[in-house]
PDB file of C-alpha atoms in Angstrom:
ATOM      1  CA  MET A   1      32.565 -10.612  56.925  1.00  0.00           C
ATOM      2  CA  SER A   2      33.501  -9.380  53.256  1.00  0.00           C
ATOM      3  CA  ALA A   3      32.157  -6.498  51.798  1.00  0.00           C
ATOM      4  CA  GLN A   4      30.113  -7.261  48.618  1.00  0.00           C
ATOM      5  CA  ILE A   5      30.976  -5.154  45.711  1.00  0.00           C
ATOM      6  CA  GLY A   6      28.686  -4.743  43.032  1.00  0.00           C
ATOM      7  CA  ILE A   7      30.702  -3.898  38.969  1.00  0.00           C
ATOM      8  CA  TYR A   8      28.831  -3.508  36.003  1.00  0.00           C
ATOM      9  CA  ASP A   9      29.842  -2.735  32.683  1.00  0.00           C
ATOM     10  CA  SER A  10      28.198  -3.761  29.221  1.00  0.00           C
ATOM     11  CA  ASP A  11      31.612  -5.393  28.886  1.00  0.00           C
ATOM     12  CA  PHE A  12      30.698  -8.844  30.502  1.00  0.00           C
ATOM     13  CA  ASP A  13      33.958  -9.970  29.774  1.00  0.00           C
ATOM     14  CA  TYR A  14      35.946  -7.013  31.651  1.00  0.00           C
ATOM     15  CA  ALA A  15      33.502  -7.012  34.592  1.00  0.00           C
ATOM     16  CA  ASN A  16      33.464 -11.246  34.789  1.00  0.00           C
ATOM     17  CA  ALA A  17      37.226 -11.094  34.854  1.00  0.00           C
ATOM     18  CA  LEU A  18      37.594  -8.268  37.387  1.00  0.00           C
ATOM     19  CA  MET A  19      34.565 -10.035  39.513  1.00  0.00           C
ATOM     20  CA  GLU A  20      36.697 -13.412  38.858  1.00  0.00           C
ATOM     21  CA  TYR A  21      40.231 -11.227  40.478  1.00  0.00           C
ATOM     22  CA  ILE A  22      38.879  -9.688  43.536  1.00  0.00           C
ATOM     23  CA  ASN A  23      37.587 -12.877  44.350  1.00  0.00           C
ATOM     24  CA  VAL A  24      40.683 -14.570  44.468  1.00  0.00           C
ATOM     25  CA  GLN A  25      42.197 -11.412  45.277  1.00  0.00           C
ATOM     26  CA  GLY A  26      40.590 -10.098  48.408  1.00  0.00           C
ATOM     27  CA  ASP A  27      41.934 -12.605  50.766  1.00  0.00           C
ATOM     28  CA  GLY A  28      38.268 -13.032  51.852  1.00  0.00           C
ATOM     29  CA  MET A  29      37.705  -9.489  53.011  1.00  0.00           C
ATOM     30  CA  MET A  30      35.887  -8.293  49.425  1.00  0.00           C
ATOM     31  CA  GLN A  31      33.426 -10.328  47.881  1.00  0.00           C
ATOM     32  CA  SER A  32      32.475  -9.354  43.976  1.00  0.00           C
ATOM     33  CA  ALA A  33      29.507 -10.348  41.757  1.00  0.00           C
ATOM     34  CA  ALA A  34      29.422  -9.216  37.667  1.00  0.00           C
ATOM     35  CA  PHE A  35      26.323  -7.698  36.100  1.00  0.00           C
ATOM     36  CA  SER A  36      25.613  -6.423  32.552  1.00  0.00           C
ATOM     37  CA  GLU A  37      22.122  -5.693  32.961  1.00  0.00           C
ATOM     38  CA  MET A  38      20.382  -3.260  35.113  1.00  0.00           C
ATOM     39  CA  GLU A  39      17.547  -5.117  36.252  1.00  0.00           C
ATOM     40  CA  THR A  40      20.213  -8.376  37.828  1.00  0.00           C
ATOM     41  CA  LEU A  41      22.531  -5.515  38.739  1.00  0.00           C
ATOM     42  CA  GLN A  42      18.930  -3.545  40.848  1.00  0.00           C
ATOM     43  CA  ARG A  43      18.211  -6.498  42.619  1.00  0.00           C
ATOM     44  CA  TYR A  44      21.394  -7.866  43.228  1.00  0.00           C
ATOM     45  CA  VAL A  45      21.687  -3.926  45.226  1.00  0.00           C
ATOM     46  CA  GLU A  46      17.587  -4.218  46.806  1.00  0.00           C
ATOM     47  CA  GLN A  47      19.261  -8.013  48.004  1.00  0.00           C
ATOM     48  CA  THR A  48      22.597  -7.629  49.448  1.00  0.00           C
ATOM     49  CA  ASN A  49      23.281  -4.014  49.936  1.00  0.00           C
ATOM     50  CA  PRO A  50      26.773  -4.009  48.665  1.00  0.00           C
ATOM     51  CA  GLU A  51      28.737  -1.489  50.348  1.00  0.00           C
ATOM     52  CA  LEU A  52      29.386   0.205  47.071  1.00  0.00           C
ATOM     53  CA  ILE A  53      29.149  -0.621  42.561  1.00  0.00           C
ATOM     54  CA  LEU A  54      31.311  -0.002  39.828  1.00  0.00           C
ATOM     55  CA  SER A  55      30.316   1.606  37.439  1.00  0.00           C
ATOM     56  CA  GLY A  56      31.840   1.192  34.004  1.00  0.00           C
ATOM     57  CA  ASP A  57      28.149   3.045  32.087  1.00  0.00           C
ATOM     58  CA  ALA A  58      26.543   5.330  33.163  1.00  0.00           C
ATOM     59  CA  LEU A  59      24.147   5.105  36.513  1.00  0.00           C
ATOM     60  CA  PRO A  60      21.181   7.679  37.161  1.00  0.00           C
ATOM     61  CA  ASP A  61      22.472  11.051  39.281  1.00  0.00           C
ATOM     62  CA  SER A  62      20.282   9.978  40.879  1.00  0.00           C
ATOM     63  CA  TYR A  63      21.216   6.330  42.090  1.00  0.00           C
ATOM     64  CA  GLN A  64      23.240   6.626  44.677  1.00  0.00           C
ATOM     65  CA  ASP A  65      21.093   8.650  46.966  1.00  0.00           C
ATOM     66  CA  GLU A  66      18.276   6.479  46.195  1.00  0.00           C
ATOM     67  CA  ASN A  67      19.797   3.791  46.660  1.00  0.00           C
ATOM     68  CA  GLY A  68      21.835   3.965  49.226  1.00  0.00           C
ATOM     69  CA  VAL A  69      24.877   2.823  47.804  1.00  0.00           C
ATOM     70  CA  ARG A  70      27.718   4.282  47.401  1.00  0.00           C
ATOM     71  CA  VAL A  71      29.011   4.485  43.353  1.00  0.00           C
ATOM     72  CA  ILE A  72      32.971   4.558  42.406  1.00  0.00           C
ATOM     73  CA  ARG A  73      33.121   5.478  38.061  1.00  0.00           C
ATOM     74  CA  LEU A  74      35.299   2.741  36.363  1.00  0.00           C
ATOM     75  CA  SER A  75      36.744   5.188  33.909  1.00  0.00           C
ATOM     76  CA  GLU A  76      38.004   4.380  30.673  1.00  0.00           C
ATOM     77  CA  THR A  77      40.469   6.926  31.643  1.00  0.00           C
ATOM     78  CA  ASP A  78      42.489   8.889  34.589  1.00  0.00           C
ATOM     79  CA  ALA A  79      41.874  12.539  33.044  1.00  0.00           C
ATOM     80  CA  PRO A  80      40.855  16.062  35.394  1.00  0.00           C
ATOM     81  CA  ALA A  81      37.680  16.243  33.920  1.00  0.00           C
ATOM     82  CA  TYR A  82      37.274  12.925  36.878  1.00  0.00           C
ATOM     83  CA  ALA A  83      38.694  15.015  39.574  1.00  0.00           C
ATOM     84  CA  ASN A  84      36.136  15.693  41.379  1.00  0.00           C
ATOM     85  CA  GLU A  85      34.464  12.256  41.223  1.00  0.00           C
ATOM     86  CA  GLN A  86      35.216   8.844  43.142  1.00  0.00           C
ATOM     87  CA  TYR A  87      36.536   6.833  40.028  1.00  0.00           C
ATOM     88  CA  ILE A  88      38.818   4.171  40.161  1.00  0.00           C
ATOM     89  CA  TYR A  89      40.951   3.499  36.448  1.00  0.00           C
ATOM     90  CA  LYS A  90      39.500   1.055  34.254  1.00  0.00           C
ATOM     91  CA  TYR A  91      42.278  -0.174  32.828  1.00  0.00           C
ATOM     92  CA  GLN A  92      44.916  -0.447  35.210  1.00  0.00           C
ATOM     93  CA  ARG A  93      47.434  -3.244  36.569  1.00  0.00           C
ATOM     94  CA  MET A  94      44.189  -5.148  38.322  1.00  0.00           C
ATOM     95  CA  ASP A  95      46.001  -5.204  41.854  1.00  0.00           C
ATOM     96  CA  VAL A  96      46.666  -2.010  41.578  1.00  0.00           C
ATOM     97  CA  LEU A  97      43.050  -1.369  41.526  1.00  0.00           C
ATOM     98  CA  VAL A  98      42.239  -4.193  44.054  1.00  0.00           C
ATOM     99  CA  ARG A  99      44.478  -2.066  46.514  1.00  0.00           C
ATOM    100  CA  GLN A 100      42.776   1.256  45.817  1.00  0.00           C
ATOM    101  CA  LEU A 101      39.625  -0.601  46.534  1.00  0.00           C
ATOM    102  CA  ALA A 102      40.479  -2.113  49.714  1.00  0.00           C
ATOM    103  CA  SER A 103      41.582   1.280  50.100  1.00  0.00           C
ATOM    104  CA  MET A 104      38.436   3.183  49.411  1.00  0.00           C
ATOM    105  CA  LEU A 105      36.482   0.474  51.976  1.00  0.00           C
ATOM    106  CA  GLN A 106      39.493   1.035  54.560  1.00  0.00           C
ATOM    107  CA  ILE A 107      40.634  -2.380  54.602  1.00  0.00           C
ATOM    108  CA  LYS A 108      43.889  -4.791  54.208  1.00  0.00           C
ATOM    109  CA  THR A 109      44.387  -7.005  51.964  1.00  0.00           C
ATOM    110  CA  SER A 110      47.664  -9.324  51.114  1.00  0.00           C
ATOM    111  CA  ASP A 111      49.498  -6.366  49.031  1.00  0.00           C
ATOM    112  CA  ASP A 112      50.495  -5.001  52.416  1.00  0.00           C
ATOM    113  CA  ALA A 113      53.735  -7.294  51.985  1.00  0.00           C
ATOM    114  CA  GLU A 114      54.231  -4.324  49.217  1.00  0.00           C
ATOM    115  CA  TYR A 115      55.192  -1.732  51.633  1.00  0.00           C
ATOM    116  CA  PRO A 116      56.937   0.429  51.867  1.00  0.00           C
ATOM    117  CA  LEU A 117      54.217   2.479  48.597  1.00  0.00           C
ATOM    118  CA  PHE A 118      56.369   5.234  46.763  1.00  0.00           C
ATOM    119  CA  TYR A 119      54.022   7.889  46.089  1.00  0.00           C
ATOM    120  CA  GLY A 120      55.537  10.979  43.677  1.00  0.00           C
ATOM    121  CA  VAL A 121      53.717  14.371  43.727  1.00  0.00           C
ATOM    122  CA  TYR A 122      55.138  16.684  40.422  1.00  0.00           C
ATOM    123  CA  SER A 123      53.304  19.775  39.239  1.00  0.00           C
ATOM    124  CA  PRO A 124      55.195  22.218  36.704  1.00  0.00           C
ATOM    125  CA  ILE A 125      52.353  24.314  37.391  1.00  0.00           C
ATOM    126  CA  GLY A 126      53.091  26.019  40.703  1.00  0.00           C
ATOM    127  CA  ARG A 127      50.020  27.047  43.698  1.00  0.00           C
ATOM    128  CA  CYS A 128      47.695  23.904  42.680  1.00  0.00           C
ATOM    129  CA  GLY A 129      47.646  22.476  45.715  1.00  0.00           C
ATOM    130  CA  LYS A 130      50.483  19.752  45.177  1.00  0.00           C
ATOM    131  CA  THR A 131      52.219  19.935  49.279  1.00  0.00           C
ATOM    132  CA  THR A 132      49.155  19.904  50.585  1.00  0.00           C
ATOM    133  CA  PHE A 133      47.702  17.185  48.511  1.00  0.00           C
ATOM    134  CA  ALA A 134      51.531  15.454  49.612  1.00  0.00           C
ATOM    135  CA  PHE A 135      50.894  16.436  53.490  1.00  0.00           C
ATOM    136  CA  SER A 136      47.546  15.022  53.352  1.00  0.00           C
ATOM    137  CA  VAL A 137      48.512  11.323  51.939  1.00  0.00           C
ATOM    138  CA  CYS A 138      51.072  11.268  54.823  1.00  0.00           C
ATOM    139  CA  HIS A 139      48.638  12.522  57.250  1.00  0.00           C
ATOM    140  CA  ASN A 140      46.003  10.449  56.511  1.00  0.00           C
ATOM    141  CA  PHE A 141      48.008   7.401  56.895  1.00  0.00           C
ATOM    142  CA  GLU A 142      50.524   6.156  59.806  1.00  0.00           C
ATOM    143  CA  GLU A 143      54.261   5.399  59.191  1.00  0.00           C
ATOM    144  CA  SER A 144      54.113   7.647  56.439  1.00  0.00           C
ATOM    145  CA  LEU A 145      57.603  10.266  54.706  1.00  0.00           C
ATOM    146  CA  TYR A 146      57.289  13.175  53.829  1.00  0.00           C
ATOM    147  CA  ILE A 147      60.052  13.636  51.207  1.00  0.00           C
ATOM    148  CA  GLY A 148      60.474  17.568  50.072  1.00  0.00           C
ATOM    149  CA  MET A 149      61.993  18.242  46.756  1.00  0.00           C
ATOM    150  CA  ASP A 150      60.703  21.709  46.401  1.00  0.00           C
ATOM    151  CA  SER A 151      62.886  25.472  45.085  1.00  0.00           C
ATOM    152  CA  TYR A 152      59.584  26.730  47.643  1.00  0.00           C
ATOM    153  CA  ILE A 153      59.923  25.452  51.733  1.00  0.00           C
ATOM    154  CA  GLY A 154      57.096  26.934  53.290  1.00  0.00           C
ATOM    155  CA  SER A 155      57.599  26.726  56.779  1.00  0.00           C
ATOM    156  CA  THR A 156      59.179  29.931  58.182  1.00  0.00           C
ATOM    157  CA  ASN A 157      59.419  27.797  61.894  1.00  0.00           C
ATOM    158  CA  VAL A 158      62.017  25.205  61.398  1.00  0.00           C
ATOM    159  CA  SER A 159      64.944  25.460  63.525  1.00  0.00           C
ATOM    160  CA  GLN A 160      68.826  24.756  61.950  1.00  0.00           C
ATOM    161  CA  ASP A 161      68.757  21.077  63.322  1.00  0.00           C
ATOM    162  CA  ILE A 162      65.839  20.087  61.541  1.00  0.00           C
ATOM    163  CA  PHE A 163      67.698  22.032  58.529  1.00  0.00           C
ATOM    164  CA  ARG A 164      70.683  19.431  59.343  1.00  0.00           C
ATOM    165  CA  GLN A 165      69.206  17.037  59.607  1.00  0.00           C
ATOM    166  CA  SER A 166      67.105  17.190  56.415  1.00  0.00           C
ATOM    167  CA  GLU A 167      70.590  18.058  54.541  1.00  0.00           C
ATOM    168  CA  LEU A 168      72.004  15.063  55.802  1.00  0.00           C
ATOM    169  CA  PHE A 169      69.311  12.590  54.697  1.00  0.00           C
ATOM    170  CA  TYR A 170      70.393  13.901  51.587  1.00  0.00           C
ATOM    171  CA  PHE A 171      73.867  13.462  51.567  1.00  0.00           C
ATOM    172  CA  HIS A 172      73.024   9.606  52.855  1.00  0.00           C
ATOM    173  CA  LEU A 173      70.736   9.092  49.728  1.00  0.00           C
ATOM    174  CA  LEU A 174      73.001  10.196  47.610  1.00  0.00           C
ATOM    175  CA  THR A 175      76.249   8.168  48.755  1.00  0.00           C
ATOM    176  CA  HIS A 176      73.906   4.939  49.449  1.00  0.00           C
ATOM    177  CA  ASN A 177      74.865   5.466  53.398  1.00  0.00           C
ATOM    178  CA  GLU A 178      72.218   3.648  55.587  1.00  0.00           C
ATOM    179  CA  GLU A 179      72.874   5.556  58.407  1.00  0.00           C
ATOM    180  CA  ILE A 180      70.078   7.157  56.910  1.00  0.00           C
ATOM    181  CA  MET A 181      67.762   5.640  58.676  1.00  0.00           C
ATOM    182  CA  GLU A 182      69.074   6.666  61.360  1.00  0.00           C
ATOM    183  CA  THR A 183      68.340  10.307  60.578  1.00  0.00           C
ATOM    184  CA  VAL A 184      65.138   9.347  58.863  1.00  0.00           C
ATOM    185  CA  ARG A 185      64.075   8.507  63.031  1.00  0.00           C
ATOM    186  CA  ALA A 186      65.826  11.680  63.954  1.00  0.00           C
ATOM    187  CA  VAL A 187      63.289  13.979  61.857  1.00  0.00           C
ATOM    188  CA  GLY A 188      60.147  12.071  62.545  1.00  0.00           C
ATOM    189  CA  SER A 189      61.386  12.624  66.472  1.00  0.00           C
ATOM    190  CA  PHE A 190      60.935  16.538  66.255  1.00  0.00           C
ATOM    191  CA  ALA A 191      58.419  17.217  63.173  1.00  0.00           C
ATOM    192  CA  GLY A 192      55.962  17.761  64.730  1.00  0.00           C
ATOM    193  CA  THR A 193      53.553  16.759  62.837  1.00  0.00           C
ATOM    194  CA  SER A 194      51.895  13.011  63.083  1.00  0.00           C
ATOM    195  CA  PHE A 195      54.008  11.805  60.326  1.00  0.00           C
ATOM    196  CA  SER A 196      57.772  12.618  59.429  1.00  0.00           C
ATOM    197  CA  ILE A 197      59.542  14.901  57.256  1.00  0.00           C
ATOM    198  CA  VAL A 198      62.321  15.722  55.021  1.00  0.00           C
ATOM    199  CA  TYR A 199      62.526  19.633  54.689  1.00  0.00           C
ATOM    200  CA  GLY A 200      64.019  20.992  51.719  1.00  0.00           C
ATOM    201  CA  LEU A 201      66.923  22.286  50.868  1.00  0.00           C
ATOM    202  CA  ARG A 202      68.067  25.097  50.759  1.00  0.00           C
ATOM    203  CA  ASN A 203      70.069  24.918  47.700  1.00  0.00           C
ATOM    204  CA  PHE A 204      67.358  23.507  45.477  1.00  0.00           C
ATOM    205  CA  THR A 205      69.506  22.823  43.129  1.00  0.00           C
ATOM    206  CA  ASP A 206      71.331  20.412  45.177  1.00  0.00           C
ATOM    207  CA  TYR A 207      68.105  18.181  43.688  1.00  0.00           C
ATOM    208  CA  LYS A 208      70.008  18.098  40.565  1.00  0.00           C
ATOM    209  CA  GLN A 209      72.418  15.462  41.816  1.00  0.00           C
ATOM    210  CA  ILE A 210      69.762  12.809  43.177  1.00  0.00           C
ATOM    211  CA  THR A 211      68.623  10.369  40.365  1.00  0.00           C
ATOM    212  CA  SER A 212      66.615   7.410  39.715  1.00  0.00           C
ATOM    213  CA  GLU A 213      69.118   5.268  40.969  1.00  0.00           C
ATOM    214  CA  ASP A 214      69.531   6.904  44.883  1.00  0.00           C
ATOM    215  CA  VAL A 215      65.280   6.650  44.914  1.00  0.00           C
ATOM    216  CA  ALA A 216      65.767   2.741  43.813  1.00  0.00           C
ATOM    217  CA  TRP A 217      68.138   1.997  46.212  1.00  0.00           C
ATOM    218  CA  PHE A 218      66.411   3.674  49.117  1.00  0.00           C
ATOM    219  CA  ARG A 219      63.462   1.805  48.557  1.00  0.00           C
ATOM    220  CA  GLN A 220      64.812  -1.504  49.255  1.00  0.00           C
ATOM    221  CA  THR A 221      66.632  -0.287  52.546  1.00  0.00           C
ATOM    222  CA  LEU A 222      63.837   0.623  53.947  1.00  0.00           C
ATOM    223  CA  LYS A 223      61.982  -2.194  52.559  1.00  0.00           C
ATOM    224  CA  ALA A 224      64.857  -3.973  54.431  1.00  0.00           C
ATOM    225  CA  LYS A 225      65.383  -2.040  57.951  1.00  0.00           C
ATOM    226  CA  SER A 226      62.104   0.004  58.203  1.00  0.00           C
ATOM    227  CA  GLN A 227      58.227  -0.076  60.030  1.00  0.00           C
ATOM    228  CA  ILE A 228      57.819   2.680  57.488  1.00  0.00           C
ATOM    229  CA  ARG A 229      54.753   1.996  54.704  1.00  0.00           C
ATOM    230  CA  ARG A 230      54.231   4.964  52.853  1.00  0.00           C
ATOM    231  CA  VAL A 231      56.984   7.546  51.130  1.00  0.00           C
ATOM    232  CA  VAL A 232      55.058  10.803  49.268  1.00  0.00           C
ATOM    233  CA  PHE A 233      58.125  13.232  47.289  1.00  0.00           C
ATOM    234  CA  ASP A 234      56.965  16.380  46.310  1.00  0.00           C
ATOM    235  CA  ILE A 235      58.632  17.391  43.879  1.00  0.00           C
ATOM    236  CA  GLY A 236      58.757  20.377  42.719  1.00  0.00           C
ATOM    237  CA  ALA A 237      58.184  21.786  38.672  1.00  0.00           C
ATOM    238  CA  GLY A 238      62.615  22.274  37.506  1.00  0.00           C
ATOM    239  CA  VAL A 239      64.592  20.876  40.345  1.00  0.00           C
ATOM    240  CA  LEU A 240      64.830  17.323  38.034  1.00  0.00           C
ATOM    241  CA  SER A 241      67.659  16.460  35.982  1.00  0.00           C
ATOM    242  CA  ASP A 242      66.456  13.220  35.675  1.00  0.00           C
ATOM    243  CA  PHE A 243      63.381  12.812  34.907  1.00  0.00           C
ATOM    244  CA  GLY A 244      63.333   9.011  34.912  1.00  0.00           C
ATOM    245  CA  LEU A 245      63.311   9.510  38.741  1.00  0.00           C
ATOM    246  CA  LEU A 246      59.594  10.021  38.811  1.00  0.00           C
ATOM    247  CA  CYS A 247      59.223   6.363  36.851  1.00  0.00           C
ATOM    248  CA  GLU A 248      60.142   5.096  39.978  1.00  0.00           C
ATOM    249  CA  PHE A 249      57.006   5.732  42.089  1.00  0.00           C
ATOM    250  CA  ASP A 250      53.840   3.331  42.382  1.00  0.00           C
ATOM    251  CA  HIS A 251      51.856   6.194  41.679  1.00  0.00           C
ATOM    252  CA  LEU A 252      52.595  10.015  39.694  1.00  0.00           C
ATOM    253  CA  PHE A 253      50.299  12.925  40.909  1.00  0.00           C
ATOM    254  CA  VAL A 254      50.239  15.633  38.778  1.00  0.00           C
ATOM    255  CA  PRO A 255      47.918  18.268  40.143  1.00  0.00           C
ATOM    256  CA  CYS A 256      46.140  20.612  38.062  1.00  0.00           C
ATOM    257  CA  LEU A 257      44.717  23.773  37.140  1.00  0.00           C
ATOM    258  CA  SER A 258      42.678  24.524  34.708  1.00  0.00           C
ATOM    259  CA  ASP A 259      43.726  27.991  33.319  1.00  0.00           C
ATOM    260  CA  ALA A 260      45.688  28.309  30.129  1.00  0.00           C
ATOM    261  CA  TYR A 261      48.689  28.936  30.971  1.00  0.00           C
ATOM    262  CA  SER A 262      48.313  25.899  33.201  1.00  0.00           C
ATOM    263  CA  GLN A 263      47.272  23.803  30.405  1.00  0.00           C
ATOM    264  CA  ARG A 264      49.851  25.245  28.440  1.00  0.00           C
ATOM    265  CA  LEU A 265      52.568  23.959  31.098  1.00  0.00           C
ATOM    266  CA  LEU A 266      50.828  20.447  31.126  1.00  0.00           C
ATOM    267  CA  ASP A 267      51.037  20.478  27.379  1.00  0.00           C
ATOM    268  CA  HIS A 268      54.764  20.114  27.631  1.00  0.00           C
ATOM    269  CA  PHE A 269      54.658  17.603  30.379  1.00  0.00           C
ATOM    270  CA  HIS A 270      52.057  15.777  28.670  1.00  0.00           C
ATOM    271  CA  ILE A 271      55.730  15.625  26.016  1.00  0.00           C
ATOM    272  CA  LEU A 272      57.714  14.545  28.066  1.00  0.00           C
ATOM    273  CA  VAL A 273      55.762  11.732  29.658  1.00  0.00           C
ATOM    274  CA  LYS A 274      55.437  10.477  26.022  1.00  0.00           C
ATOM    275  CA  GLU A 275      59.746  10.453  25.642  1.00  0.00           C
ATOM    276  CA  VAL A 276      59.161   7.560  27.810  1.00  0.00           C
ATOM    277  CA  PRO A 277      56.920   5.137  26.979  1.00  0.00           C
ATOM    278  CA  ASP A 278      57.836   1.848  28.436  1.00  0.00           C
ATOM    279  CA  LYS A 279      59.151   3.530  31.626  1.00  0.00           C
ATOM    280  CA  MET A 280      55.776   5.355  32.193  1.00  0.00           C
ATOM    281  CA  PRO A 281      52.383   4.413  30.924  1.00  0.00           C
ATOM    282  CA  SER A 282      49.326   6.371  31.030  1.00  0.00           C
ATOM    283  CA  ALA A 283      48.060   4.264  34.228  1.00  0.00           C
ATOM    284  CA  TYR A 284      50.229   4.893  36.323  1.00  0.00           C
ATOM    285  CA  ILE A 285      49.720   8.642  36.100  1.00  0.00           C
ATOM    286  CA  SER A 286      46.822  10.767  38.076  1.00  0.00           C
ATOM    287  CA  TYR A 287      45.725  14.066  37.077  1.00  0.00           C
ATOM    288  CA  ILE A 288      44.326  15.427  39.954  1.00  0.00           C
ATOM    289  CA  GLU A 289      42.461  19.320  40.555  1.00  0.00           C
ATOM    290  CA  VAL A 290      43.457  19.241  44.293  1.00  0.00           C
ATOM    291  CA  PRO A 291      40.562  20.743  46.770  1.00  0.00           C
ATOM    292  CA  MET A 292      41.121  24.177  48.567  1.00  0.00           C
ATOM    293  CA  ASP A 293      40.933  23.440  52.334  1.00  0.00           C
ATOM    294  CA  SER A 294      43.893  22.348  54.577  1.00  0.00           C
ATOM    295  CA  TYR A 295      45.718  19.117  54.541  1.00  0.00           C
ATOM    296  CA  ASP A 296      43.947  17.819  57.546  1.00  0.00           C
ATOM    297  CA  SER A 297      41.399  18.871  56.809  1.00  0.00           C
ATOM    298  CA  PRO A 298      37.785  16.171  56.120  1.00  0.00           C
ATOM    299  CA  VAL A 299      37.413  16.942  52.888  1.00  0.00           C
ATOM    300  CA  LEU A 300      41.031  16.362  51.775  1.00  0.00           C
ATOM    301  CA  ARG A 301      40.950  12.973  53.743  1.00  0.00           C
ATOM    302  CA  ASP A 302      37.938  12.509  51.642  1.00  0.00           C
ATOM    303  CA  TYR A 303      39.737  13.255  48.262  1.00  0.00           C
ATOM    304  CA  VAL A 304      42.709  11.295  49.096  1.00  0.00           C
ATOM    305  CA  HIS A 305      40.832   7.952  50.323  1.00  0.00           C
ATOM    306  CA  GLN A 306      38.604   9.148  47.432  1.00  0.00           C
ATOM    307  CA  LYS A 307      42.359   7.715  44.596  1.00  0.00           C
ATOM    308  CA  GLY A 308      42.831   4.788  46.385  1.00  0.00           C
ATOM    309  CA  ILE A 309      45.966   5.246  47.848  1.00  0.00           C
TER     310      ILE A 309
END
């Protein structure tokens, strides 16, 4: 049975276009209806009992509880102010929006053919939940690979064998050696988690050798030779020499904090983003506030799914 989705927006041209795209591209798993007036939306909710409402206009805070229907905001900005709300960025590519909807509803669409998906988690701010979020994405989806690129390696219980495999992984990445697939399988076999882990290098300055071309090559190699569906790069501040590497991902997540010092660091990051406007549109970046909890907690699970990954 198709998941029923209501779209409520005063811009009916947008709502109607989104409705048509979902109904065509949802593979029969999603069916939507568009509304620009509260009265007709309410009638739809009462008669159809939809799985969720995408709301571009403000609904009363009590609407979700009173009507027993999940409400997702169609946000006109993708900014930290919305970090604790469920939302989807309104003006992004519709295929990305549909994939986010499918993730929120935990259903699959024909976009599966686009795997593996590459995500970057980067922040100029320390102790902001960056690694927690990266781990949680991998933990909550099967066939995921975590790649550490941070100046700090959090685990103190990592064996020398694991470090050697991680260093071999980076050597193969830099030399475009397809034996990297054997290394990926090796790290997956003894990482001791529900996903595969490539730990960071002990000398973080070696990361500066990695370029966007290396990441693009790795994506194509995985696509041809692996069943891995999601790859998450956990990238620390100050380890990159090729800022264009951040443009190689399907989406970039930037964990934030609200204190004045952290905001100054973010302001500097925004300046860097503006220097590559053609390669890194704002819709490609999500600024997030990661909940303070363990990566395998229900809180982080719900938060990750909220992001439409």
